[in-house]
PDB file of C-alpha atoms in Angstrom:
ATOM      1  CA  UNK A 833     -11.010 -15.314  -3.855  1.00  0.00           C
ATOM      2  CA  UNK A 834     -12.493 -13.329  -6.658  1.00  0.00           C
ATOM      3  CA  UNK A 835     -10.401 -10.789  -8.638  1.00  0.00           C
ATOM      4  CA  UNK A 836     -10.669  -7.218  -7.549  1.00  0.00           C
ATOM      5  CA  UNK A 837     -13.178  -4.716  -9.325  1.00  0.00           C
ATOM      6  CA  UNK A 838     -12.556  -2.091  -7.557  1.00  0.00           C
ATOM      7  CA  UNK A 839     -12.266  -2.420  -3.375  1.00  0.00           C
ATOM      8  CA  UNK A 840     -11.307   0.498  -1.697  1.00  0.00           C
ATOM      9  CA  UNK A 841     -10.190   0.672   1.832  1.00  0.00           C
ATOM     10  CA  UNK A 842     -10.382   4.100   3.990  1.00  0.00           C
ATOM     11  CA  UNK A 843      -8.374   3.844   7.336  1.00  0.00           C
ATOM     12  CA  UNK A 844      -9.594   6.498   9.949  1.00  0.00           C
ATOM     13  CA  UNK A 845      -7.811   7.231  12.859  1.00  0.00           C
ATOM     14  CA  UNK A 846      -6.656   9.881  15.438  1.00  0.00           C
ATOM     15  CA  UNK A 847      -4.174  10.169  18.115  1.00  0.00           C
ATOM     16  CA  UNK A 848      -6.207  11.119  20.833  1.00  0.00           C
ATOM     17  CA  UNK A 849      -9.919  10.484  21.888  1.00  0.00           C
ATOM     18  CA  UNK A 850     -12.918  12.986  21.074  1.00  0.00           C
ATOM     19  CA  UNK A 851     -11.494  14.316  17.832  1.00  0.00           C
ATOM     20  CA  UNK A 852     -14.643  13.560  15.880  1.00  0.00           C
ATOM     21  CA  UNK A 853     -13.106  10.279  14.607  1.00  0.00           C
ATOM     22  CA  UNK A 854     -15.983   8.263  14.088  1.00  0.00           C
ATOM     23  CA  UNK A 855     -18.207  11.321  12.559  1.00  0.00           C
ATOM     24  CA  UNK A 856     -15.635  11.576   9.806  1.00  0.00           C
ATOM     25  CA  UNK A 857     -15.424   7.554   8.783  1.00  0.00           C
ATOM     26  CA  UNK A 858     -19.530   8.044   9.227  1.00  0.00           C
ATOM     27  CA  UNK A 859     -19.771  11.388   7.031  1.00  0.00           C
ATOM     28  CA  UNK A 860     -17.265   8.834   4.073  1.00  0.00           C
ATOM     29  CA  UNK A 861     -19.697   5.998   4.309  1.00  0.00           C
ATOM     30  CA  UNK A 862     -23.267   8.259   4.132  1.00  0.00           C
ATOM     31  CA  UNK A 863     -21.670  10.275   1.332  1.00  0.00           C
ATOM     32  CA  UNK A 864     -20.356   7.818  -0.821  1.00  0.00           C
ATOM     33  CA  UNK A 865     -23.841   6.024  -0.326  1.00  0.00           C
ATOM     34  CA  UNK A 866     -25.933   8.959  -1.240  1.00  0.00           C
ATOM     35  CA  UNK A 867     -23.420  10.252  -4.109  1.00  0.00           C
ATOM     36  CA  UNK A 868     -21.195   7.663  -5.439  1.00  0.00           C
ATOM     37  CA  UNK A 869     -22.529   5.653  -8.233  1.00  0.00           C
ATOM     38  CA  UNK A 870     -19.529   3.330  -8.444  1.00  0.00           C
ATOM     39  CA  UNK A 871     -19.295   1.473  -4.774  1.00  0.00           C
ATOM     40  CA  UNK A 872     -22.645  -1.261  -4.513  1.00  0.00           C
ATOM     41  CA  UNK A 873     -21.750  -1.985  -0.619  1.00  0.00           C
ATOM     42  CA  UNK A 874     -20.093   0.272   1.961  1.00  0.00           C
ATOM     43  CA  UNK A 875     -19.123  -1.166   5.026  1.00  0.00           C
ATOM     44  CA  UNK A 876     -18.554   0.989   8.559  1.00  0.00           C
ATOM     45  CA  UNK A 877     -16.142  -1.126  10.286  1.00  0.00           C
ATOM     46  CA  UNK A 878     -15.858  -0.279  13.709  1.00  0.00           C
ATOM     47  CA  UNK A 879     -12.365  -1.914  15.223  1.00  0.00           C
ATOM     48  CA  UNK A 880     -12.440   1.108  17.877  1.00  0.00           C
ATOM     49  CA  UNK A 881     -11.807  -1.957  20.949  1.00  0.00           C
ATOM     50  CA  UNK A 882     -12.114   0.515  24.140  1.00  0.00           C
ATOM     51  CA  UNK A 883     -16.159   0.862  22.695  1.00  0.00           C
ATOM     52  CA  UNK A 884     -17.702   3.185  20.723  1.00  0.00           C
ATOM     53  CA  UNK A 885     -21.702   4.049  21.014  1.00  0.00           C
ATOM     54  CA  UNK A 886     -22.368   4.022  17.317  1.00  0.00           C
ATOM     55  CA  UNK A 887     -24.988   1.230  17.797  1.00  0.00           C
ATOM     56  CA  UNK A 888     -26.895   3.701  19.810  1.00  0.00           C
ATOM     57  CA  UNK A 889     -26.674   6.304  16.945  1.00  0.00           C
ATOM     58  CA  UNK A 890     -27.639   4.229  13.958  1.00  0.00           C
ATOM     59  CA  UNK A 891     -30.639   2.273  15.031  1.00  0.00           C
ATOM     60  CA  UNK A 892     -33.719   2.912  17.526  1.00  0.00           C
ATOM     61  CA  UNK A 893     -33.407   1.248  20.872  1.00  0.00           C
ATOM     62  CA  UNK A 894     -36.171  -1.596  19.933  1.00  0.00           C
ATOM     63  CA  UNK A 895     -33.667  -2.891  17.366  1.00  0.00           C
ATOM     64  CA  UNK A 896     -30.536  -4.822  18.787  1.00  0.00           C
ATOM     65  CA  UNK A 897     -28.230  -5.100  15.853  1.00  0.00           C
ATOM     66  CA  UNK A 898     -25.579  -8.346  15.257  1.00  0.00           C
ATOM     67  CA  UNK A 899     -22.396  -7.268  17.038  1.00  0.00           C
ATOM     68  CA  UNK A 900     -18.971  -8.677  14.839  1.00  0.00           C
ATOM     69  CA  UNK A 901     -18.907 -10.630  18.414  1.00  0.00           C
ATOM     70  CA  UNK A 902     -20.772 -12.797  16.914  1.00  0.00           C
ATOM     71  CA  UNK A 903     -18.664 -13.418  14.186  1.00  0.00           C
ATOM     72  CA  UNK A 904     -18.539 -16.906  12.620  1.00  0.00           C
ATOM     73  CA  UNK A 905     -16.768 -17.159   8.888  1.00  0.00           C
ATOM     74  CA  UNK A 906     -19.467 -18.987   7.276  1.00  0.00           C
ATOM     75  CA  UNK A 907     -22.195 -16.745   8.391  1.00  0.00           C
ATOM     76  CA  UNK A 908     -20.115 -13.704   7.666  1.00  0.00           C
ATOM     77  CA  UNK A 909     -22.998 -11.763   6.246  1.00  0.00           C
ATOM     78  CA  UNK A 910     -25.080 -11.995  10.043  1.00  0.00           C
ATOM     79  CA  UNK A 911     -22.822  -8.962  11.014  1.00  0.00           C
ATOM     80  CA  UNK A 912     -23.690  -6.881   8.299  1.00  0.00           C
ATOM     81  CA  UNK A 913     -26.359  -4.660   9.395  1.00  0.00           C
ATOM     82  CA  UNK A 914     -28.106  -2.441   7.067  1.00  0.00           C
ATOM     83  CA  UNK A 915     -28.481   1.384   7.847  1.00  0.00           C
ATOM     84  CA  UNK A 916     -29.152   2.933   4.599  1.00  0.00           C
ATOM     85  CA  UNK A 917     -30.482   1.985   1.086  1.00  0.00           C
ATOM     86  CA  UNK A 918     -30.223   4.195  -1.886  1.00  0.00           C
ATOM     87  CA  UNK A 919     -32.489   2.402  -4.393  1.00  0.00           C
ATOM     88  CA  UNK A 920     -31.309   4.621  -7.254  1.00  0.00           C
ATOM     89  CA  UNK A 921     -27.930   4.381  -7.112  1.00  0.00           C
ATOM     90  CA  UNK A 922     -28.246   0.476  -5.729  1.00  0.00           C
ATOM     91  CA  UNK A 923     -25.904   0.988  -2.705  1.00  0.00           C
ATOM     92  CA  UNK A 924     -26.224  -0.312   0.509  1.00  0.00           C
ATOM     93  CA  UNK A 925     -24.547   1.133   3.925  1.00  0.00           C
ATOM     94  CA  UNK A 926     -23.848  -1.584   6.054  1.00  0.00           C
ATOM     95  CA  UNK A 927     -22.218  -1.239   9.730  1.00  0.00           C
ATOM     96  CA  UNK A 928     -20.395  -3.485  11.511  1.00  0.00           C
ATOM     97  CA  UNK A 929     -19.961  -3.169  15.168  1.00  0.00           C
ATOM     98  CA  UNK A 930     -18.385  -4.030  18.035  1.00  0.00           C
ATOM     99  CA  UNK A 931     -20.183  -4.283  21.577  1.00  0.00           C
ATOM    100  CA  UNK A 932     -19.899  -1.006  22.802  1.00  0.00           C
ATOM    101  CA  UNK A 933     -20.488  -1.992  26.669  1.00  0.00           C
ATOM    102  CA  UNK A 934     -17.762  -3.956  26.308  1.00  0.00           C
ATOM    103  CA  UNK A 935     -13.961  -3.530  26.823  1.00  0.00           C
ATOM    104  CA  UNK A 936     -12.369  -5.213  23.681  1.00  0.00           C
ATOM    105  CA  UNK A 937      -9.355  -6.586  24.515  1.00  0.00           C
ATOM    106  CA  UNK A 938     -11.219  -8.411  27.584  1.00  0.00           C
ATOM    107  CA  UNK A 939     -14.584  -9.325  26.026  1.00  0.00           C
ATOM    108  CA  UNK A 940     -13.608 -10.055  21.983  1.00  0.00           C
ATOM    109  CA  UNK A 941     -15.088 -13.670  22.903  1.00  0.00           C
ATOM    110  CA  UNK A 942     -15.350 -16.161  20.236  1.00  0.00           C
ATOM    111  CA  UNK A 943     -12.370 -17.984  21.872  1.00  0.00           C
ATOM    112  CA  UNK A 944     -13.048 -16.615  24.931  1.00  0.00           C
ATOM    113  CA  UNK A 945      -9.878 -19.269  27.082  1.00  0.00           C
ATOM    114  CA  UNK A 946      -7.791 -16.609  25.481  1.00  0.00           C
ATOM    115  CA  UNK A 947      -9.223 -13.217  26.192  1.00  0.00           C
ATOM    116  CA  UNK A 948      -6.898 -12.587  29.138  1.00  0.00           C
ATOM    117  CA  UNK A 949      -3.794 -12.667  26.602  1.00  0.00           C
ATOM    118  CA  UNK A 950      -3.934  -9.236  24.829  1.00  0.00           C
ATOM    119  CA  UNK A 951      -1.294 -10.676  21.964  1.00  0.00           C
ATOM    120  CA  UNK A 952      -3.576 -13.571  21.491  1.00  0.00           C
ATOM    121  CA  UNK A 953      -6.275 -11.482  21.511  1.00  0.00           C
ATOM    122  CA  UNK A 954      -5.171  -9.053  19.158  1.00  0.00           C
ATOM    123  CA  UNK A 955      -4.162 -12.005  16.606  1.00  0.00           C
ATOM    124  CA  UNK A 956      -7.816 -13.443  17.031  1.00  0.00           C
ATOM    125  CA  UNK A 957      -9.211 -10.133  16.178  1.00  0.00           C
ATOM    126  CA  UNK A 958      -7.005  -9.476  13.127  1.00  0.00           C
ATOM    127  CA  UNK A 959      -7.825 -13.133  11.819  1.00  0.00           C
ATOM    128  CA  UNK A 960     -11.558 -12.707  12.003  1.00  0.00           C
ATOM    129  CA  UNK A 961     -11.297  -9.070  10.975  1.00  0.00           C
ATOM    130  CA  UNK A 962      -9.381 -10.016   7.493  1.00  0.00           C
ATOM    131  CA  UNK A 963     -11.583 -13.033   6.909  1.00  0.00           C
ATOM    132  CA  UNK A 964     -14.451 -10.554   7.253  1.00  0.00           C
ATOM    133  CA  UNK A 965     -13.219  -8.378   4.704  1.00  0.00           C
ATOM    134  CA  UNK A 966     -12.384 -10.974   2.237  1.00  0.00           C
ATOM    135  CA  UNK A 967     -15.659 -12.826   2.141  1.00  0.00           C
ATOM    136  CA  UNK A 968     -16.880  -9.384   1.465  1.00  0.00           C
ATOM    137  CA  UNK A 969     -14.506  -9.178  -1.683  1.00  0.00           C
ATOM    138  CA  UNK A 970     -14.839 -12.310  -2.668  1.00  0.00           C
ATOM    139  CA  UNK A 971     -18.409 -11.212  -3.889  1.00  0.00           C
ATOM    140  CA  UNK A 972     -16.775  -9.294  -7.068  1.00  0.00           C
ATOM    141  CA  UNK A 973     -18.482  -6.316  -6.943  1.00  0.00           C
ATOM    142  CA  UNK A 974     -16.901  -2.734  -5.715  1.00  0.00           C
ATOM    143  CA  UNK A 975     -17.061  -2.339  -2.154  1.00  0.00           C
ATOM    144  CA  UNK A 976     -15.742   0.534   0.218  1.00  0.00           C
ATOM    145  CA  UNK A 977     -14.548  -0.297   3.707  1.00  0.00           C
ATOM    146  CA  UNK A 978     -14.322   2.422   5.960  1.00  0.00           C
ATOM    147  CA  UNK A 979     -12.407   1.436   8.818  1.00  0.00           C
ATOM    148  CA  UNK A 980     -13.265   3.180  12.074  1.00  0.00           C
ATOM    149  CA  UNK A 981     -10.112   2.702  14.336  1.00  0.00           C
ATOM    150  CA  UNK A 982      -9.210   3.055  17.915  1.00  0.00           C
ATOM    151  CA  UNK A 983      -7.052   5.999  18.629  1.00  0.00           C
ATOM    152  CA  UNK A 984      -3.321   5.674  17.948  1.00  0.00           C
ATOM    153  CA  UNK A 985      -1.578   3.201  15.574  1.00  0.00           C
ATOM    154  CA  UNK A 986      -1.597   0.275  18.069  1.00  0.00           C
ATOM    155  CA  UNK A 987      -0.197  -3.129  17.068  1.00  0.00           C
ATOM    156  CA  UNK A 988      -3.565  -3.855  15.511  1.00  0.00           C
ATOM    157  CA  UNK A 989      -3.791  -0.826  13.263  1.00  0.00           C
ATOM    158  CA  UNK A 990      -0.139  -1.240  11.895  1.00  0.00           C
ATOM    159  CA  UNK A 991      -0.892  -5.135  10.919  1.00  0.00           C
ATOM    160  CA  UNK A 992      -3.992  -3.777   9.056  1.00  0.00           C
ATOM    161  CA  UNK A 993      -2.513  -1.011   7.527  1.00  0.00           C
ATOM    162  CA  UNK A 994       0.410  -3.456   6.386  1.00  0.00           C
ATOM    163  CA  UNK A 995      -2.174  -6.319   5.307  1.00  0.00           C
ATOM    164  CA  UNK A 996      -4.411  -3.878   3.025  1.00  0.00           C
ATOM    165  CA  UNK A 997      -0.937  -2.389   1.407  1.00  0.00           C
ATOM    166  CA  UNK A 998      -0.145  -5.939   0.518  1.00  0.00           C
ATOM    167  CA  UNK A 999      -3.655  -6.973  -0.937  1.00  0.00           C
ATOM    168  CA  UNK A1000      -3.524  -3.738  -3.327  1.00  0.00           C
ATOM    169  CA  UNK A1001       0.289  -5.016  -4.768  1.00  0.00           C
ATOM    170  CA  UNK A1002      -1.448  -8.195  -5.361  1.00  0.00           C
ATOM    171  CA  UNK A1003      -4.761  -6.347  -6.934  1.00  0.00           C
ATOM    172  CA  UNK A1004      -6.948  -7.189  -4.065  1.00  0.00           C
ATOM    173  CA  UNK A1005      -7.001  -3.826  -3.394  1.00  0.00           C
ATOM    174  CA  UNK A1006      -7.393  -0.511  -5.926  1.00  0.00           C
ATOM    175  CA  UNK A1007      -6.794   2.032  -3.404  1.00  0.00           C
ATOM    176  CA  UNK A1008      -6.148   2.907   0.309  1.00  0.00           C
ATOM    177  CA  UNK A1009      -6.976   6.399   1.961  1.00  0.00           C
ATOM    178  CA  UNK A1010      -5.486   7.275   5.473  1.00  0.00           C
ATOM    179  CA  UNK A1011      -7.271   9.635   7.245  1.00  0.00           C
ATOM    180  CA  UNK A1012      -5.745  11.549  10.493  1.00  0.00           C
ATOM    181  CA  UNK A1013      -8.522  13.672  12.810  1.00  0.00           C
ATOM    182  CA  UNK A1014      -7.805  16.077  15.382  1.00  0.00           C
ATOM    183  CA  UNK A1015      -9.785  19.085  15.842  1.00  0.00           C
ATOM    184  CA  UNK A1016      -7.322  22.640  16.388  1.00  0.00           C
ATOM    185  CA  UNK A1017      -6.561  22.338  19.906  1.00  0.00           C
ATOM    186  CA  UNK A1018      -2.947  22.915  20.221  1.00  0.00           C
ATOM    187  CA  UNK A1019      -2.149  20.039  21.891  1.00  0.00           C
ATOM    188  CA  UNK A1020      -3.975  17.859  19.703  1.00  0.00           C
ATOM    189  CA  UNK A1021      -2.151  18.637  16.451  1.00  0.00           C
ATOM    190  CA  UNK A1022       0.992  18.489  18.417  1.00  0.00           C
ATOM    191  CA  UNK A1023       0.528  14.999  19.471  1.00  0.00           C
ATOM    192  CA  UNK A1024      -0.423  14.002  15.240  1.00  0.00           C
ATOM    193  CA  UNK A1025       2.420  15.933  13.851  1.00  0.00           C
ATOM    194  CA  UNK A1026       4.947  13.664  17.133  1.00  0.00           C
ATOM    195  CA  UNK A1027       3.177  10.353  16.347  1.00  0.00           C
ATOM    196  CA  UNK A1028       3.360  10.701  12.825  1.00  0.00           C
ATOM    197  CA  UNK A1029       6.856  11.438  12.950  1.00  0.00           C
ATOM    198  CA  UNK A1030       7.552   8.585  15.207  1.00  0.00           C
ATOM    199  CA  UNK A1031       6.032   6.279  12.896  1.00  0.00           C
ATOM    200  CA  UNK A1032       7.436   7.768   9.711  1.00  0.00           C
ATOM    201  CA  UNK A1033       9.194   4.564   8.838  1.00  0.00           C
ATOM    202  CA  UNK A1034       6.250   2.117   9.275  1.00  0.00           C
ATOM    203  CA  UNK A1035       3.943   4.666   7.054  1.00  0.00           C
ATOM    204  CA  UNK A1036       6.371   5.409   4.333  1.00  0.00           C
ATOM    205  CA  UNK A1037       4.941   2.847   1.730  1.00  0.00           C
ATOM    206  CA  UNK A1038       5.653   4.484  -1.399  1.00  0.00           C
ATOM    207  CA  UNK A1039       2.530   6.014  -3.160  1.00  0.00           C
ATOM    208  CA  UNK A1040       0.206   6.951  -0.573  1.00  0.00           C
ATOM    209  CA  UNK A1041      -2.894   8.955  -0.270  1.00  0.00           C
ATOM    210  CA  UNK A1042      -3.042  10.490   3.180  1.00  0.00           C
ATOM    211  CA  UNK A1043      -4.592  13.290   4.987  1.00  0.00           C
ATOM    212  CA  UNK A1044      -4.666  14.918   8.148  1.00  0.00           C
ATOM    213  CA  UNK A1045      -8.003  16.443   8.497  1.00  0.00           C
ATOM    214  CA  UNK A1046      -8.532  19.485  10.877  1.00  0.00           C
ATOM    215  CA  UNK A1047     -12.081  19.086  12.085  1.00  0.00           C
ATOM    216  CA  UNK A1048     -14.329  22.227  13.364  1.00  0.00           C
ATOM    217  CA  UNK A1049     -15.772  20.084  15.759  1.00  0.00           C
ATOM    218  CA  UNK A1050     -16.324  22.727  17.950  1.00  0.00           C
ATOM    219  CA  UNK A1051     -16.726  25.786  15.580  1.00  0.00           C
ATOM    220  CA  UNK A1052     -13.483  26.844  15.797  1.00  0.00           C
ATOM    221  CA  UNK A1053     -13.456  29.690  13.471  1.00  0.00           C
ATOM    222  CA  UNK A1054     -16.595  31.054  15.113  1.00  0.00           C
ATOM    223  CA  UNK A1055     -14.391  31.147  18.613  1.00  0.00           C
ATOM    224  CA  UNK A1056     -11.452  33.016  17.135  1.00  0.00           C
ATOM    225  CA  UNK A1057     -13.657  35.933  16.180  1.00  0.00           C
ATOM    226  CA  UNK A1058     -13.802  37.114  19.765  1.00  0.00           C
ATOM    227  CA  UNK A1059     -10.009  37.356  19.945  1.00  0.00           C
ATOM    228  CA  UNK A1060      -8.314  40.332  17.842  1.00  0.00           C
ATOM    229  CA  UNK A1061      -4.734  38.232  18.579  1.00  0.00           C
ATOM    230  CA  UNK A1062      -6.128  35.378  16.612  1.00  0.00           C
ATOM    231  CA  UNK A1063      -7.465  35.237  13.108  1.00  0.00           C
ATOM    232  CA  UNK A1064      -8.921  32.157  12.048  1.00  0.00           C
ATOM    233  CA  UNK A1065      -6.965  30.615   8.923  1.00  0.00           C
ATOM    234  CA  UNK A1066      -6.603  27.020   8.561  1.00  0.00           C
ATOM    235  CA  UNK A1067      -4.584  27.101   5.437  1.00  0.00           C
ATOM    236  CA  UNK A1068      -2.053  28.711   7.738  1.00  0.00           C
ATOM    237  CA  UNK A1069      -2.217  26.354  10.120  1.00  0.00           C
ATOM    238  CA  UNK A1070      -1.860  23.765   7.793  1.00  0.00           C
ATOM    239  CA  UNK A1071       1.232  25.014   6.175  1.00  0.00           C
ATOM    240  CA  UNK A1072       2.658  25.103   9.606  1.00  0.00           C
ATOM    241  CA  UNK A1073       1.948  21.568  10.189  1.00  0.00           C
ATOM    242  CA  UNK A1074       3.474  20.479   7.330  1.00  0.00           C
ATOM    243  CA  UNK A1075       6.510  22.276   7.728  1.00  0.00           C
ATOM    244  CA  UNK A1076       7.065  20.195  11.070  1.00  0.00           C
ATOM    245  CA  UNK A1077       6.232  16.502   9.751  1.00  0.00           C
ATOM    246  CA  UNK A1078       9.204  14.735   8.161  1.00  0.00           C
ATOM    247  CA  UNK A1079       7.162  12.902   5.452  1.00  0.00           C
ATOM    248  CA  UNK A1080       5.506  16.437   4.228  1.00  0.00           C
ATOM    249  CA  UNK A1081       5.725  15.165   0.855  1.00  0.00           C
ATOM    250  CA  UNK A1082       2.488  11.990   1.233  1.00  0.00           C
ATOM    251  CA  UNK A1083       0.509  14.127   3.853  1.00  0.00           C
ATOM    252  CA  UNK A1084      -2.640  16.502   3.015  1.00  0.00           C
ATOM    253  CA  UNK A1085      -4.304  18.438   5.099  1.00  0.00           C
ATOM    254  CA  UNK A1086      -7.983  19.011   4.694  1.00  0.00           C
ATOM    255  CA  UNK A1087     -10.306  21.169   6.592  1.00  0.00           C
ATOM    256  CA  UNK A1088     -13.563  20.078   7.310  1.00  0.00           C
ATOM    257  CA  UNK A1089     -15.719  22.338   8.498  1.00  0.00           C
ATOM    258  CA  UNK A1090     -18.318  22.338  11.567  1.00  0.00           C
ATOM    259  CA  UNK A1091     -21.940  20.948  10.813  1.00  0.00           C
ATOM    260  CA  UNK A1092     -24.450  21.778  13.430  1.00  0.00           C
ATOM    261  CA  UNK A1093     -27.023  19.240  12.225  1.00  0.00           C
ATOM    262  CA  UNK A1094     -24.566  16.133  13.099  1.00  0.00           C
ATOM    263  CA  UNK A1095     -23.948  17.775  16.881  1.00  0.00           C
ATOM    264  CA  UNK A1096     -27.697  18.369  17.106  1.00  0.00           C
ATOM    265  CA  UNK A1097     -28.196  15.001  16.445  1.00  0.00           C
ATOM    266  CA  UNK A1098     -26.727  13.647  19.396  1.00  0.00           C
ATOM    267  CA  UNK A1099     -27.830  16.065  22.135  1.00  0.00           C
ATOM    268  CA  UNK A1100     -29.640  14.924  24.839  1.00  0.00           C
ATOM    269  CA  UNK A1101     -33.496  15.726  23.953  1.00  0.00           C
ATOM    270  CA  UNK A1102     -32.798  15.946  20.339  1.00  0.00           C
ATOM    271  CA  UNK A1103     -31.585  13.174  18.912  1.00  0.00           C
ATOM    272  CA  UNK A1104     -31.966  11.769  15.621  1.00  0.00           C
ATOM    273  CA  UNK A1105     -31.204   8.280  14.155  1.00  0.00           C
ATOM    274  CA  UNK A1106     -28.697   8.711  11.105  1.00  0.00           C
ATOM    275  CA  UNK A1107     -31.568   7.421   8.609  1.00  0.00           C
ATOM    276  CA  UNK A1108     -33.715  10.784   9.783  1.00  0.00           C
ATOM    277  CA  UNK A1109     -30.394  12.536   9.322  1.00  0.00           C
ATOM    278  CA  UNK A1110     -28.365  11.647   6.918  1.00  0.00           C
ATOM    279  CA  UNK A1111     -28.304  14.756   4.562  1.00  0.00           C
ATOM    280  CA  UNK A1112     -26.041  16.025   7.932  1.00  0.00           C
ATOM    281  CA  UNK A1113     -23.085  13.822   7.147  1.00  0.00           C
ATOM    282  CA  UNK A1114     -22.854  14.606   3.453  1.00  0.00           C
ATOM    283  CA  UNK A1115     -19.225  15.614   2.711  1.00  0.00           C
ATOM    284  CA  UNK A1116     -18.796  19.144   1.583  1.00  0.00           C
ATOM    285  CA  UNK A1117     -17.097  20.473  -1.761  1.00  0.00           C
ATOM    286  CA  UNK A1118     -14.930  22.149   0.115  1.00  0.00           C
ATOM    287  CA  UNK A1119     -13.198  19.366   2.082  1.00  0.00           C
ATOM    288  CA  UNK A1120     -13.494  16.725  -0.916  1.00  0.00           C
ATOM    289  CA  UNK A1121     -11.543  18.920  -3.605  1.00  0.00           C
ATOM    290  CA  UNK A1122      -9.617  21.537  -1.556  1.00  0.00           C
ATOM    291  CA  UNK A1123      -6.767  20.646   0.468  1.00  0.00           C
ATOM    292  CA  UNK A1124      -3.266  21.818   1.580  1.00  0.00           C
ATOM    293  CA  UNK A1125      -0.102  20.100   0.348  1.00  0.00           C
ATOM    294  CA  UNK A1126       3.433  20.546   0.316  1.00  0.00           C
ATOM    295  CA  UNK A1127       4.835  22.298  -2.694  1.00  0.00           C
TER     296      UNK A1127
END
């Protein structure tokens, strides 16, 4: 496998469904196409197993992309479809998907005797998933895998998350970014600031670079204005949050704030194919360079 120049990994997750998961991964790999000089191929990686619809979002419905499905190691590059090109910067978006009619743990199929055995499963998937990603290194040029997970830090998630710290100690790897999404419903940041703190133990990994993000999916701070008990602050809310994780000290929190454009997108009689759209889902100065941290 070829030496590292410069692979970085970005794990998104959330803890509950509907947070505006996959918009965030989607808004990292259309920015650092359209802005970053320094990554050649970005890779959406959807592992989200209980189906996601992003095939329906990034191409027209006369093109049938390659599903990871289909995977085969020596034809890893089949599953690679292209979304975007930026010719002057030389980057290319690729996603790869899974089938989103399908329920993963019963239709991941390659070895399909075993699909009824979720541990099996799961250790099929993995395999696959990490001999995807190293063929894609091996090509020793800087790539930028954006991980789109399914919600919760299932068995699956935590041997990932383990597997990519061990490839950057032995320079596979230059950096990993965790990413956290839950929009402010009350419940919502409850059940991140519980599940974080259950799995404090697994995530402490020495240096890390993590975030919870607080998404305006649904224009929260337009909301609170019609409520004189409530004034909209998310740096507020954020240093509340932080006061109630026990590993305050790796965590930021980010705010990232609501874009009509990408919810246009997808409505019913308006909707737009990312390469028609993709100005939507650059990231803002705001959420790149300001956050909240402890201390």
């Amino acid at each position: 496998m070829g030496k590292c120049t410069g692979n970085k990994i970005i794990m998104v997750n959330s803890f509950k469904g509907g947070t505006g998961k996959t918009s965030v991964a989607l808004a990292n790999c259309v920015h650092n196409c359209k802005q970053n000089e320094f990554y050649k191929n970005i890779y959406f990686v959807d592992i989200d197993r209980l189906g996601t619809s992003m095939s329906y979002i990034l191409f027209p419905d006369h093109i049938k992309p390659h599903y990871f499905n289909e995977y085969e190691e020596h034809y890893y590059e089949r599953v690679c479809n292209k979304v975007l090109v930026n010719s002057e910067r030389d980057t290319v978006l690729y996603a790869v998907l899974l089938n989103p009619v399908a329920n993963r743990r019963q239709d991941y199929d390659i070895r399909s005797c075993f699909w009824q055995h979720g541990d099996i499963s799961d250790s099929i998937f993995l395999h696959d998933l990490l001999s995807f990603l190293k063929k894609c290194m091996s090509r020793e040029i800087s790539n930028l895998f954006v991980i789109d997970c399914s919600p919760g830090l299932t068995h699956v998630e935590r041997s990932l998350l383990s597997e990519f710290y061990n490839m950057r100690q032995n320079g596979k790897v230059s950096e990993i970014e965790e990413l956290y999404v839950t929009t402010f419903d009350a419940s919502q940041i409850r059940k991140t600031v519980e599940c974080l703190n259950d799995a404090k133990d697994f995530l402490k990994r020495g240096e890390r670079n993590a975030s919870i993000i607080l998404n305006d999916l649904h224009n929260w701070e337009a909301i609170s204005r019609d409520y004189d008990e409530h004034k909209f602050n998310w740096k507020r809310d954020a240093k509340d949050i932080l006061n109630k994780l026990e590993d305050k000290n790796s965590m930021k929190i980010r705010y990232k704030e609501f874009v009509p454009d990408q919810i246009n997108a997808s409505m019913i009689g308006y909707q737009k194919k990312l390469i028609d759209n993709s100005d939507a889902f650059v990231l803002p100065q705001e959420y790149r360079e300001e956050y909240y941290s402890y201390g």
